[in-house]
Short mmCIF file of C-alpha atoms in Angstrom, two decimals:
data_model
loop_
_atom_site.label_atom_id
_atom_site.label_comp_id
_atom_site.label_asym_id
_atom_site.label_seq_id
_atom_site.Cartn_x
_atom_site.Cartn_y
_atom_site.Cartn_z
CA UNK C 1481 -48.41 -10.88 -32.13
CA UNK C 1482 -47.34 -13.93 -34.17
CA UNK C 1483 -45.71 -17.27 -33.79
CA UNK C 1484 -43.18 -18.97 -35.90
CA UNK C 1485 -39.86 -17.88 -37.52
CA UNK C 1486 -38.97 -14.23 -36.83
CA UNK C 1487 -36.11 -12.85 -38.90
CA UNK C 1488 -35.45 -10.10 -36.45
CA UNK C 1489 -34.23 -12.63 -33.88
CA UNK C 1490 -33.40 -15.93 -35.58
CA UNK C 1491 -30.59 -16.72 -37.96
CA UNK C 1492 -31.91 -19.33 -40.50
CA UNK C 1493 -28.49 -21.07 -40.60
CA UNK C 1494 -27.66 -21.11 -36.94
CA UNK C 1495 -29.92 -23.52 -35.22
CA UNK C 1496 -31.34 -22.32 -31.76
CA UNK C 1497 -31.85 -24.36 -28.75
CA UNK C 1498 -35.52 -24.76 -27.64
CA UNK C 1499 -36.48 -24.34 -23.98
CA UNK C 1500 -39.98 -24.70 -22.67
CA UNK C 1501 -41.83 -24.72 -19.30
CA UNK C 1502 -45.42 -24.52 -18.20
CA UNK C 1503 -44.82 -20.88 -17.53
CA UNK C 1504 -42.11 -18.43 -16.33
CA UNK C 1505 -40.33 -20.80 -14.05
CA UNK C 1506 -38.05 -22.14 -16.76
CA UNK C 1507 -36.59 -18.67 -16.97
CA UNK C 1508 -34.32 -19.78 -14.18
CA UNK C 1509 -32.93 -22.44 -16.30
CA UNK C 1510 -32.76 -20.09 -19.32
CA UNK C 1511 -30.60 -17.73 -17.22
CA UNK C 1512 -28.10 -20.44 -16.53
CA UNK C 1513 -28.13 -21.53 -20.10
CA UNK C 1514 -27.37 -18.03 -21.44
CA UNK C 1515 -24.50 -17.75 -18.98
CA UNK C 1516 -22.97 -21.17 -19.98
CA UNK C 1517 -23.61 -20.71 -23.72
CA UNK C 1518 -23.59 -16.93 -24.36
CA UNK C 1519 -23.16 -17.29 -28.16
CA UNK C 1520 -26.12 -19.67 -28.69
CA UNK C 1521 -29.57 -18.60 -29.88
CA UNK C 1522 -32.54 -19.69 -27.77
CA UNK C 1523 -36.32 -19.89 -28.24
CA UNK C 1524 -38.25 -19.99 -25.01
CA UNK C 1525 -41.82 -21.22 -24.82
CA UNK C 1526 -44.00 -20.46 -21.75
CA UNK C 1527 -47.12 -22.66 -21.89
CA UNK C 1528 -48.97 -20.35 -19.59
CA UNK C 1529 -52.20 -20.86 -21.35
CA UNK C 1530 -52.17 -24.55 -20.30
CA UNK C 1531 -50.59 -24.31 -16.84
CA UNK C 1532 -50.13 -25.39 -14.16
CA UNK C 1533 -48.46 -28.71 -15.19
CA UNK C 1534 -47.84 -29.89 -11.61
CA UNK C 1535 -51.56 -30.29 -10.80
CA UNK C 1536 -52.46 -31.90 -14.12
CA UNK C 1537 -52.70 -35.50 -15.14
CA UNK C 1538 -49.96 -37.26 -17.21
CA UNK C 1539 -51.90 -37.15 -20.48
CA UNK C 1540 -52.25 -33.35 -20.40
CA UNK C 1541 -48.49 -32.88 -19.73
CA UNK C 1542 -47.36 -35.34 -22.38
CA UNK C 1543 -49.81 -33.85 -24.94
CA UNK C 1544 -48.58 -30.34 -24.30
CA UNK C 1545 -44.92 -31.25 -24.28
CA UNK C 1546 -45.43 -33.17 -27.55
CA UNK C 1547 -47.12 -30.29 -29.18
CA UNK C 1548 -44.53 -27.77 -28.21
CA UNK C 1549 -41.60 -29.95 -29.19
CA UNK C 1550 -43.20 -30.51 -32.72
CA UNK C 1551 -43.67 -26.83 -33.10
CA UNK C 1552 -40.12 -25.93 -32.12
CA UNK C 1553 -38.75 -28.49 -34.58
CA UNK C 1554 -41.00 -27.49 -37.50
CA UNK C 1555 -40.72 -23.70 -37.02
CA UNK C 1556 -37.16 -23.29 -35.69
CA UNK C 1557 -35.28 -26.43 -36.52
CA UNK C 1558 -33.90 -26.50 -33.01
CA UNK C 1559 -30.64 -28.39 -32.44
CA UNK C 1560 -31.56 -29.44 -28.84
CA UNK C 1561 -34.48 -29.24 -26.45
CA UNK C 1562 -34.26 -28.28 -22.78
CA UNK C 1563 -37.35 -29.25 -20.75
CA UNK C 1564 -37.11 -26.57 -18.11
CA UNK C 1565 -39.83 -28.13 -16.02
CA UNK C 1566 -39.53 -30.79 -13.42
CA UNK C 1567 -43.09 -32.11 -13.94
CA UNK C 1568 -42.74 -32.16 -17.77
CA UNK C 1569 -39.47 -34.08 -17.34
CA UNK C 1570 -40.96 -36.48 -14.99
CA UNK C 1571 -44.02 -37.21 -17.03
CA UNK C 1572 -43.06 -36.67 -20.67
CA UNK C 1573 -39.35 -37.00 -21.31
CA UNK C 1574 -39.47 -40.71 -22.10
CA UNK C 1575 -42.26 -40.14 -24.70
CA UNK C 1576 -40.36 -37.22 -26.33
CA UNK C 1577 -37.08 -39.20 -26.53
CA UNK C 1578 -38.91 -42.06 -28.20
CA UNK C 1579 -40.64 -39.90 -30.65
CA UNK C 1580 -37.50 -37.88 -31.45
CA UNK C 1581 -34.45 -40.21 -31.11
CA UNK C 1582 -31.99 -37.86 -32.98
CA UNK C 1583 -32.87 -34.72 -30.95
CA UNK C 1584 -30.83 -34.23 -27.77
CA UNK C 1585 -33.38 -33.70 -25.03
CA UNK C 1586 -32.18 -32.44 -21.57
CA UNK C 1587 -34.48 -32.64 -18.66
CA UNK C 1588 -34.72 -31.27 -15.19
CA UNK C 1589 -34.99 -33.26 -12.05
CA UNK C 1590 -34.69 -32.45 -8.27
CA UNK C 1591 -30.98 -32.16 -7.46
CA UNK C 1592 -31.03 -34.85 -4.75
CA UNK C 1593 -27.57 -36.20 -5.46
CA UNK C 1594 -25.81 -32.78 -5.30
CA UNK C 1595 -27.84 -32.16 -2.15
CA UNK C 1596 -26.68 -35.34 -0.59
CA UNK C 1597 -23.14 -34.63 -1.28
CA UNK C 1598 -23.46 -31.17 0.38
CA UNK C 1599 -25.60 -32.06 3.44
CA UNK C 1600 -23.86 -32.53 6.78
CA UNK C 1601 -26.97 -33.55 8.73
CA UNK C 1602 -28.14 -36.01 6.02
CA UNK C 1603 -31.67 -34.47 6.44
CA UNK C 1604 -32.72 -33.00 3.19
CA UNK C 1605 -35.84 -31.03 2.34
CA UNK C 1606 -37.45 -31.32 -1.19
CA UNK C 1607 -39.99 -28.68 -2.33
CA UNK C 1608 -41.64 -29.67 -5.55
CA UNK C 1609 -45.06 -29.93 -7.24
CA UNK C 1610 -47.39 -32.78 -6.48
CA UNK C 1611 -46.95 -34.07 -10.01
CA UNK C 1612 -43.16 -34.30 -9.65
CA UNK C 1613 -43.19 -35.95 -6.18
CA UNK C 1614 -45.72 -38.47 -7.30
CA UNK C 1615 -43.98 -39.51 -10.41
CA UNK C 1616 -42.27 -42.87 -11.09
CA UNK C 1617 -39.17 -40.98 -12.26
CA UNK C 1618 -38.87 -39.26 -8.87
CA UNK C 1619 -39.41 -42.69 -7.05
CA UNK C 1620 -36.62 -44.15 -9.13
CA UNK C 1621 -34.34 -41.16 -8.36
CA UNK C 1622 -34.95 -41.58 -4.63
CA UNK C 1623 -34.27 -45.33 -4.72
CA UNK C 1624 -31.00 -44.70 -6.52
CA UNK C 1625 -29.54 -42.71 -3.66
CA UNK C 1626 -26.76 -44.37 -1.79
CA UNK C 1627 -27.08 -44.38 1.98
CA UNK C 1628 -30.70 -43.36 1.84
CA UNK C 1629 -30.69 -39.86 3.54
CA UNK C 1630 -33.77 -38.67 5.39
CA UNK C 1631 -35.88 -36.85 2.87
CA UNK C 1632 -38.56 -34.41 3.77
CA UNK C 1633 -40.68 -33.98 0.72
CA UNK C 1634 -43.31 -31.24 0.58
CA UNK C 1635 -45.83 -30.79 -2.32
CA UNK C 1636 -46.17 -27.08 -2.64
CA UNK C 1637 -49.57 -26.48 -4.18
CA UNK C 1638 -50.12 -22.95 -5.44
CA UNK C 1639 -46.51 -21.72 -5.05
CA UNK C 1640 -45.59 -21.92 -8.79
CA UNK C 1641 -48.95 -20.18 -9.57
CA UNK C 1642 -48.06 -17.33 -7.09
CA UNK C 1643 -44.71 -16.98 -8.62
CA UNK C 1644 -46.16 -16.98 -12.12
CA UNK C 1645 -48.44 -14.10 -11.08
CA UNK C 1646 -45.58 -12.42 -9.20
CA UNK C 1647 -47.81 -12.15 -6.18
CA UNK C 1648 -45.11 -11.32 -3.62
CA UNK C 1649 -47.42 -11.44 -0.55
CA UNK C 1650 -48.70 -14.85 -1.50
CA UNK C 1651 -45.28 -16.07 -2.22
CA UNK C 1652 -44.03 -15.10 1.22
CA UNK C 1653 -47.15 -16.56 2.91
CA UNK C 1654 -46.75 -19.97 1.10
CA UNK C 1655 -43.04 -20.17 1.69
CA UNK C 1656 -43.74 -19.62 5.39
CA UNK C 1657 -46.53 -22.21 5.40
CA UNK C 1658 -44.61 -24.95 3.53
CA UNK C 1659 -41.28 -24.53 5.33
CA UNK C 1660 -42.99 -24.67 8.73
CA UNK C 1661 -44.76 -27.91 7.59
CA UNK C 1662 -41.40 -29.45 6.75
CA UNK C 1663 -39.97 -29.09 10.24
CA UNK C 1664 -36.83 -27.54 11.74
CA UNK C 1665 -34.15 -26.08 9.44
CA UNK C 1666 -30.68 -25.54 10.58
CA UNK C 1667 -27.16 -26.99 10.75
CA UNK C 1668 -27.53 -29.20 13.80
CA UNK C 1669 -28.26 -32.95 13.97
CA UNK C 1670 -31.76 -33.72 13.15
CA UNK C 1671 -32.35 -30.40 11.31
CA UNK C 1672 -32.83 -29.88 7.46
CA UNK C 1673 -29.59 -28.23 6.37
CA UNK C 1674 -30.16 -28.54 2.62
CA UNK C 1675 -33.27 -27.57 0.64
CA UNK C 1676 -33.74 -28.84 -2.86
CA UNK C 1677 -35.86 -26.54 -5.06
CA UNK C 1678 -37.63 -29.20 -7.15
CA UNK C 1679 -39.61 -26.83 -9.36
CA UNK C 1680 -37.98 -24.25 -11.77
CA UNK C 1681 -40.29 -21.58 -10.50
CA UNK C 1682 -38.90 -21.84 -6.96
CA UNK C 1683 -35.47 -20.19 -7.33
CA UNK C 1684 -37.38 -16.99 -7.99
CA UNK C 1685 -38.73 -17.38 -4.41
CA UNK C 1686 -35.30 -17.81 -2.91
CA UNK C 1687 -35.37 -14.54 -0.94
CA UNK C 1688 -38.59 -15.45 0.60
CA UNK C 1689 -37.45 -18.97 1.48
CA UNK C 1690 -34.30 -17.64 3.01
CA UNK C 1691 -36.37 -15.60 5.45
CA UNK C 1692 -37.83 -18.88 6.91
CA UNK C 1693 -34.99 -21.38 6.62
CA UNK C 1694 -32.19 -19.16 7.90
CA UNK C 1695 -28.73 -18.27 6.52
CA UNK C 1696 -27.01 -21.65 7.20
CA UNK C 1697 -29.18 -23.74 4.97
CA UNK C 1698 -28.13 -24.52 1.42
CA UNK C 1699 -30.65 -23.93 -1.32
CA UNK C 1700 -30.07 -26.18 -4.35
CA UNK C 1701 -31.45 -25.53 -7.81
CA UNK C 1702 -30.43 -27.42 -10.97
CA UNK C 1703 -29.83 -24.52 -13.35
CA UNK C 1704 -26.05 -24.61 -13.63
CA UNK C 1705 -26.00 -28.46 -13.91
CA UNK C 1706 -28.58 -28.40 -16.61
CA UNK C 1707 -26.72 -25.79 -18.55
CA UNK C 1708 -23.47 -27.81 -18.35
CA UNK C 1709 -25.29 -31.00 -19.56
CA UNK C 1710 -26.77 -29.05 -22.41
CA UNK C 1711 -23.20 -27.93 -23.58
CA UNK C 1712 -22.10 -31.48 -23.47
CA UNK C 1713 -25.04 -32.66 -25.54
CA UNK C 1714 -25.06 -29.90 -28.21
CA UNK C 1715 -24.48 -31.50 -31.65
CA UNK C 1716 -23.05 -28.13 -32.80
CA UNK C 1717 -21.81 -25.11 -30.93
CA UNK C 1718 -21.78 -21.56 -32.23
CA UNK C 1719 -18.55 -20.07 -33.61
CA UNK C 1720 -20.15 -16.69 -33.71
CA UNK C 1721 -18.39 -14.16 -31.46
CA UNK C 1722 -21.57 -12.17 -31.09
CA UNK C 1723 -23.95 -12.67 -28.24
CA UNK C 1724 -26.77 -15.04 -28.93
CA UNK C 1725 -30.45 -13.94 -29.39
CA UNK C 1726 -33.43 -15.05 -27.49
CA UNK C 1727 -36.97 -15.33 -28.70
CA UNK C 1728 -39.83 -15.43 -26.24
CA UNK C 1729 -43.17 -17.13 -26.88
CA UNK C 1730 -46.14 -17.63 -24.60
CA UNK C 1731 -49.51 -19.48 -25.04
CA UNK C 1732 -50.95 -17.25 -22.39
CA UNK C 1733 -50.73 -13.50 -21.44
CA UNK C 1734 -47.60 -12.28 -23.09
CA UNK C 1735 -47.22 -9.41 -20.58
CA UNK C 1736 -46.56 -11.99 -17.81
CA UNK C 1737 -43.53 -13.51 -19.60
CA UNK C 1738 -42.36 -9.98 -20.69
CA UNK C 1739 -42.35 -8.62 -17.18
CA UNK C 1740 -40.72 -11.64 -15.71
CA UNK C 1741 -37.95 -11.78 -18.28
CA UNK C 1742 -37.29 -8.10 -17.75
CA UNK C 1743 -37.33 -8.48 -14.02
CA UNK C 1744 -35.20 -11.57 -13.64
CA UNK C 1745 -33.06 -11.75 -16.84
CA UNK C 1746 -32.88 -8.08 -17.89
CA UNK C 1747 -34.49 -8.97 -21.24
CA UNK C 1748 -36.80 -6.20 -22.53
CA UNK C 1749 -38.15 -7.42 -25.75
CA UNK C 1750 -41.54 -8.27 -27.42
CA UNK C 1751 -43.06 -11.66 -26.48
CA UNK C 1752 -44.92 -13.38 -29.37
CA UNK C 1753 -48.23 -15.01 -28.75
CA UNK C 1754 -48.08 -18.71 -29.60
CA UNK C 1755 -51.51 -20.18 -30.72
CA UNK C 1756 -50.85 -23.87 -30.14
#
């Protein structure tokens, strides 16, 4: 396996959009991006060899985010970057924007404002990594909410890793544990009627979560909003009528990304090992 420019997938004239996450969770964002921008080319990096981000310090996340961004610019001349990771966005987006002022960089954050607009009980649950919930960026987002709804925030240690390993039994057990810890879900006063999925891995656990929160609770993930924002910020959009291509790179076990992309996106193609 190799890293870098691959003529079988990339058009040297058409500039792709770079997307990265600590692992496979960002595939939920990539799925929304490909639906919104079907004619664009994408390069997706799963930094599985250096995961999980959510339980690492700021320096680790900033260093990895910076290295991946520099690689995508140097090897693929990306036209935009999507940070498909809540933790990376919270800890590193300011650094990346300062280092690359001409590159449109789109981040991901827990969708609190859409959740507030949808909630009837004004009691909103937030499942996220410890790194996201403890970040200054998340604190600023919470402070910006008008009317200050009741937020029930739950750091879900181990859940992203279980999804990464596609360990279905552990995913179900952790979803049960964390939703019980958050309190009562439902549509009545005092109950959590809206659940924000504050990690890009978590939409892939939606079926397991639905078992425990019930049919009336709304699950909010940011994929479609991120895709729309990416469209707005693209410096150039493809005029090609053909469907765009998608390269997949991983710094960890390539089989993990291959199997997840096939399972969740219907992509059955080689994954290149990225030595970075």
